Tab-separated table of C-alpha atoms in Angstrom:
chain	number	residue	atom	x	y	z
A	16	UNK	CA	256.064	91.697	105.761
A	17	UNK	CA	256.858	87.932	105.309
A	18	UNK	CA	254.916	86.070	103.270
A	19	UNK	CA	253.933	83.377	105.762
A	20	UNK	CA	254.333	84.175	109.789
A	21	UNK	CA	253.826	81.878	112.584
A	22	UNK	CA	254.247	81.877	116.186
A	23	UNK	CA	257.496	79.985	117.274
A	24	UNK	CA	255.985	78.996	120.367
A	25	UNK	CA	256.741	77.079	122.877
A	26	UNK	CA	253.246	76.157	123.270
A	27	UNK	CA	252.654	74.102	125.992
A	28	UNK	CA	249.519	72.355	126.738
A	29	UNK	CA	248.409	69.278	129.676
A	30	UNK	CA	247.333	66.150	127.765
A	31	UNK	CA	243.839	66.073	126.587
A	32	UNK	CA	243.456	69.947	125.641
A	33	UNK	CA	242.668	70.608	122.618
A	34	UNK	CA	245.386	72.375	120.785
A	35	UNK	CA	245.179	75.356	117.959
A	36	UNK	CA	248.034	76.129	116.177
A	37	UNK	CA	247.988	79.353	113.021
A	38	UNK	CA	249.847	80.263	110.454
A	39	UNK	CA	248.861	83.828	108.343
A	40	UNK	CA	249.785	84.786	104.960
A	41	UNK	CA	250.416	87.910	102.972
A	42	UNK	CA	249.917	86.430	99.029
A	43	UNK	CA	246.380	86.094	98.013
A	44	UNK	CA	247.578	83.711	95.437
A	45	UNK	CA	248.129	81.128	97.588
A	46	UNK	CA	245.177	78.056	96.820
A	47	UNK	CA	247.365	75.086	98.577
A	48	UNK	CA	247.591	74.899	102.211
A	49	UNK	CA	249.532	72.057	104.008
A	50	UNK	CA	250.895	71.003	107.686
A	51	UNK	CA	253.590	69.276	108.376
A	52	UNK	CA	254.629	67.488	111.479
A	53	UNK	CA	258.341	67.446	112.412
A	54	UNK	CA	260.187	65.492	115.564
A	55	UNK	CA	263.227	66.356	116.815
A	56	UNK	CA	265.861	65.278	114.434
A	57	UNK	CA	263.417	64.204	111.812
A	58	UNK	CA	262.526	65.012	108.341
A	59	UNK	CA	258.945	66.799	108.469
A	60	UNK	CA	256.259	64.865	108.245
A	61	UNK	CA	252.768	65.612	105.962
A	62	UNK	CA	249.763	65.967	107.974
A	63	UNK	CA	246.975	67.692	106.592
A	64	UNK	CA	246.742	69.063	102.982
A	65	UNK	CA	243.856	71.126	101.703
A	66	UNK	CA	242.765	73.224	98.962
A	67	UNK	CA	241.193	76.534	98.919
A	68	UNK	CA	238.690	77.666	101.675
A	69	UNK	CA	236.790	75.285	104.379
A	70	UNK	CA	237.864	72.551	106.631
A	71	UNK	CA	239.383	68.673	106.751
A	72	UNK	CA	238.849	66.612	109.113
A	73	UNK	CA	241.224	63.472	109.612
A	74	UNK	CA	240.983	62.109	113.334
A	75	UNK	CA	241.673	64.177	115.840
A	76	UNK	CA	243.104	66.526	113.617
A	77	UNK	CA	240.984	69.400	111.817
A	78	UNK	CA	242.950	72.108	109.038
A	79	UNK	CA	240.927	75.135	108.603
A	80	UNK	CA	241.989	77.607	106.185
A	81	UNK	CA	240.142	81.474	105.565
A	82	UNK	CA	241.006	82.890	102.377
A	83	UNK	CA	239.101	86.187	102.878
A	84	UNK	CA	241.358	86.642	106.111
A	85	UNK	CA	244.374	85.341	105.121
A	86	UNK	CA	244.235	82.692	108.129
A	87	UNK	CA	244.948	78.786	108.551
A	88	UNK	CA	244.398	76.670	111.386
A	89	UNK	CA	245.264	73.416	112.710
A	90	UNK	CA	243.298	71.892	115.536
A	91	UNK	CA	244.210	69.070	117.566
A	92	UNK	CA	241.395	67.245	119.780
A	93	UNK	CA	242.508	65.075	122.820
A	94	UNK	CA	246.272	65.913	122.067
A	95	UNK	CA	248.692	63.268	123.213
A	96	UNK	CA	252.101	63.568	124.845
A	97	UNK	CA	253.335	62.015	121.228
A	98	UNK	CA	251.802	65.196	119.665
A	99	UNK	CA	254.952	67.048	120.729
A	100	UNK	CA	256.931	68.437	117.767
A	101	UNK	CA	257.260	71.124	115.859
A	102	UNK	CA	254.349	72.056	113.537
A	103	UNK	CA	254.920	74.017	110.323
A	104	UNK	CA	252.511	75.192	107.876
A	105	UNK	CA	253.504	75.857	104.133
A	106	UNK	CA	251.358	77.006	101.148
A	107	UNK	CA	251.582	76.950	97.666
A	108	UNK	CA	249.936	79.215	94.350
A	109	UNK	CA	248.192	77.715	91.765
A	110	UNK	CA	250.819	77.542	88.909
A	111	UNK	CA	252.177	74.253	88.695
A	112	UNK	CA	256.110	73.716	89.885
A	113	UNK	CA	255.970	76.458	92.052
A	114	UNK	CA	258.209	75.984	95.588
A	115	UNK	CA	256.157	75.669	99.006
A	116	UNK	CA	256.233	78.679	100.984
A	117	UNK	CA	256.913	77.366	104.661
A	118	UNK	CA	256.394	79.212	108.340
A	119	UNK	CA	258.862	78.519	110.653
A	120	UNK	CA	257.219	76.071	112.785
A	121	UNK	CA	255.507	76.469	116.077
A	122	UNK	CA	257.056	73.878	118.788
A	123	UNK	CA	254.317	72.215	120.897
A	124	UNK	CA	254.654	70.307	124.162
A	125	UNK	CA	251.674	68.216	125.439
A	126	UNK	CA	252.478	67.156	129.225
A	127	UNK	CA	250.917	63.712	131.135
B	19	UNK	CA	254.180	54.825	97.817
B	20	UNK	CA	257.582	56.819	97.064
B	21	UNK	CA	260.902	56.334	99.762
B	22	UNK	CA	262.715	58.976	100.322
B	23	UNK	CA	266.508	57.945	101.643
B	24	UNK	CA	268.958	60.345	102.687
B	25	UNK	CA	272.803	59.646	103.227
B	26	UNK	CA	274.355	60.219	105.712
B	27	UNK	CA	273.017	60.792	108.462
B	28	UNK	CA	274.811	62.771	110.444
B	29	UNK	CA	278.217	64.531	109.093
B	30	UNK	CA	280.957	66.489	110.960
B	31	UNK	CA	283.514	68.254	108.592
B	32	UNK	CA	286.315	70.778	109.157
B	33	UNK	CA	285.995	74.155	107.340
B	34	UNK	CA	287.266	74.120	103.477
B	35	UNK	CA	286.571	70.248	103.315
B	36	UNK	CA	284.307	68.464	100.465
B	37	UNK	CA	280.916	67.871	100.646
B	38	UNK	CA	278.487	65.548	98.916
B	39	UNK	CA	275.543	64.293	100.290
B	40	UNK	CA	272.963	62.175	98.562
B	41	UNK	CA	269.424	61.840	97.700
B	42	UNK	CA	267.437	58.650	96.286
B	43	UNK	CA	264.136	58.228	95.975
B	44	UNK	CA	261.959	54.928	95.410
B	45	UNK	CA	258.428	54.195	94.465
B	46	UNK	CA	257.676	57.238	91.830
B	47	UNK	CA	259.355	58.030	88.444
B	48	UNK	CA	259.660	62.010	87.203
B	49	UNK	CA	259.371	63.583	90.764
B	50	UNK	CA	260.179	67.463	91.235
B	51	UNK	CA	263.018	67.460	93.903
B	52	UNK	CA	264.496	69.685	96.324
B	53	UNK	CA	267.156	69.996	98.904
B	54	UNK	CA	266.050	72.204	101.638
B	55	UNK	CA	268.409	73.625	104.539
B	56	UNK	CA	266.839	73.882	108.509
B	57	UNK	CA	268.810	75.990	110.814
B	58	UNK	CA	267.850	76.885	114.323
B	59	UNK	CA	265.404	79.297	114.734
B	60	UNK	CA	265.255	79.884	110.860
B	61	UNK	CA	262.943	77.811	109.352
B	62	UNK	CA	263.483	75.850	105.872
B	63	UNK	CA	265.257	77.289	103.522
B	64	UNK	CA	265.009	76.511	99.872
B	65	UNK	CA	268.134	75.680	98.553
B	66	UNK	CA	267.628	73.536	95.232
B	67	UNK	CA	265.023	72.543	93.279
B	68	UNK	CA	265.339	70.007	89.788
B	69	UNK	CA	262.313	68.687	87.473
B	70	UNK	CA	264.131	66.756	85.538
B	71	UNK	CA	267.497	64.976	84.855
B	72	UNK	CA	270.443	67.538	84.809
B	73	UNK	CA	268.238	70.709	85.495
B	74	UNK	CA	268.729	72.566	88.612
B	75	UNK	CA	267.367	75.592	90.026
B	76	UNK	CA	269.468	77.461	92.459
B	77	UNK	CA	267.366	79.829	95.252
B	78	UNK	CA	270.172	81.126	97.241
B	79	UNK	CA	273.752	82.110	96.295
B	80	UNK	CA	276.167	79.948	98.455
B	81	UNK	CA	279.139	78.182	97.947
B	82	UNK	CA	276.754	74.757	97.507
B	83	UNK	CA	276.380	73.231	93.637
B	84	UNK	CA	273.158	70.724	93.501
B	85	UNK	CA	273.402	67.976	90.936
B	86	UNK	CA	271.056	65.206	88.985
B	87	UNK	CA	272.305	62.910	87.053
B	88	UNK	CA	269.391	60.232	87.380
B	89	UNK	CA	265.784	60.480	87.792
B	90	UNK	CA	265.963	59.245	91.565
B	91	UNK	CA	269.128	60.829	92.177
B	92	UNK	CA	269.741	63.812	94.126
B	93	UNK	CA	272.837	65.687	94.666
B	94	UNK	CA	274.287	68.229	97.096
B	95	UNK	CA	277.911	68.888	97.251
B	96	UNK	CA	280.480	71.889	98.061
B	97	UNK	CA	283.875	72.372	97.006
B	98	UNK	CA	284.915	74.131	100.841
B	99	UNK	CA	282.937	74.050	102.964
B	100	UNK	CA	281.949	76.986	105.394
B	101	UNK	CA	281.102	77.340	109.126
B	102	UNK	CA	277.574	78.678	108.257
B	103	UNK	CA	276.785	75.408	106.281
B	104	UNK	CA	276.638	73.338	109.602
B	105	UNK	CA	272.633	72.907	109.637
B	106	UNK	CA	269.822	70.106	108.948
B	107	UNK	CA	269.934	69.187	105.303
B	108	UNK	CA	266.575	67.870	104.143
B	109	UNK	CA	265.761	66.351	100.153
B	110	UNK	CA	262.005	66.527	99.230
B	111	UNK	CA	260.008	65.323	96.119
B	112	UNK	CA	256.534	66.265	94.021
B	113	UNK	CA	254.923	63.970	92.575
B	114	UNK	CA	253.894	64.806	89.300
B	115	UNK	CA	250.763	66.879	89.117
B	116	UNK	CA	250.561	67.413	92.704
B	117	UNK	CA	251.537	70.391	95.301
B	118	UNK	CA	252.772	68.417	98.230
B	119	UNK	CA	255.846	67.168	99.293
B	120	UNK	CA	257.467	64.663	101.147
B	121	UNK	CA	260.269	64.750	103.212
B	122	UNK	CA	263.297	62.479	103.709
B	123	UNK	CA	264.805	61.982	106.714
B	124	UNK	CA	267.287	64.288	106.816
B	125	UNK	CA	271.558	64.991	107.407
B	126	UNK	CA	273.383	66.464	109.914
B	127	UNK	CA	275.682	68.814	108.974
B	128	UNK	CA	278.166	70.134	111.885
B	129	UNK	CA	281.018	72.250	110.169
B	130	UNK	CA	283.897	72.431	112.721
């Protein structure tokens, strides 16, 4: 099993829905849970960043993340045609210096 | 807040050429950083990571040597270089004390 799977996606959605993109783990050491946003031909791009269990909120976007279930979730409200890109989660243990673990992305195309 | 610069851009080599392709970073002093390979399809891969000046942690065996010889200065370079290397070459950096990182904006690598 990997440590971190995501769905590759395509997702594709009509401007406006509201978008919900997962990521699920295998390590139960994992306390750091980020998202990254990534355009075509671009570095990645930090979006949300939370620790632990519960939700952020930070405009349209919402991270959830269930430790018990070994579950995170990004939620985008009113998504935008300039919401397409590729979406990748990554997590991180406790222990300081420790590499992110990263999915693989999930590509998402909002239509107008 | 820390600047990430990546150089080049974009790169097309023939197999057994040189490679080198450089990191610098702005705005932070003592930063974890990491050079990180994309290829289609297989997420990022973790190819280097240095805390300090001169010390470098390899994550795959390859035929690619990572070097730092300043703080800000990031280094990835290979001797001959191999059809498999062709891929999207990204350098990241950690602040000190934290878990996230940021991502510069990447180079090309086609291998011909």
């Amino acid at each position: 099993q990997k440590e971190v799977e995501q769905d590759p996606g395509p997702l594709s959605v009509p401007e406006g829905a509201i978008v919900s993109l997962n990521c699920t783990y295998s390590n139960s050491a994992f306390q750091y849970f980020m998202w990254y946003r990534q355009y075509s031909r671009k570095g990645p791009e930090l979006l949300m960043y939370t620790y632990s269990s519960g939700n952020k909120e930070d405009g349209r976007f919402t991270a959830q993340v269930d430790k018990s279930s070994k579950y995170i979730s990004l939620f985008i409200r009113d998504s935008q045609p300039s919401d397409s890109a590729t979406y990748l989660c990554a997590m991180s243990p406790n222990q300081a210096g420790t590499a992110l673990i990263f999915g693989k992305g999930t590509t998402l195309s909002v239509s107008s | 807040s820390q600047t990430i610069h990546q150089w080049p851009a974009t790169l097309v080599q023939p197999v057994g050429s040189p490679l080198s392709l450089e990191c610098t970073v702005e705005g932070t002093s003592n930063p974890n950083l990491y050079w990180y390979r994309q290829a289609a399809g297989r997420g990022l891969q973790l190819l280097f990571y240095s805390v300090g000046i001169g010390q470098i942690s390899s994550e795959v065996p390859q035929n690619l040597s990572a070097s730092r010889p300043q703080d800000r200065q990031f280094i990835l370079s290979s001797k001959k270089l191999l059809l498999s290397d062709s891929g999207f070459y990204l350098c990241a950096l950690r602040l000190a004390g934290g878990r996230e990182q940021f991502f510069g904006p990447g180079t090309r690598l086609t291998v011909l």
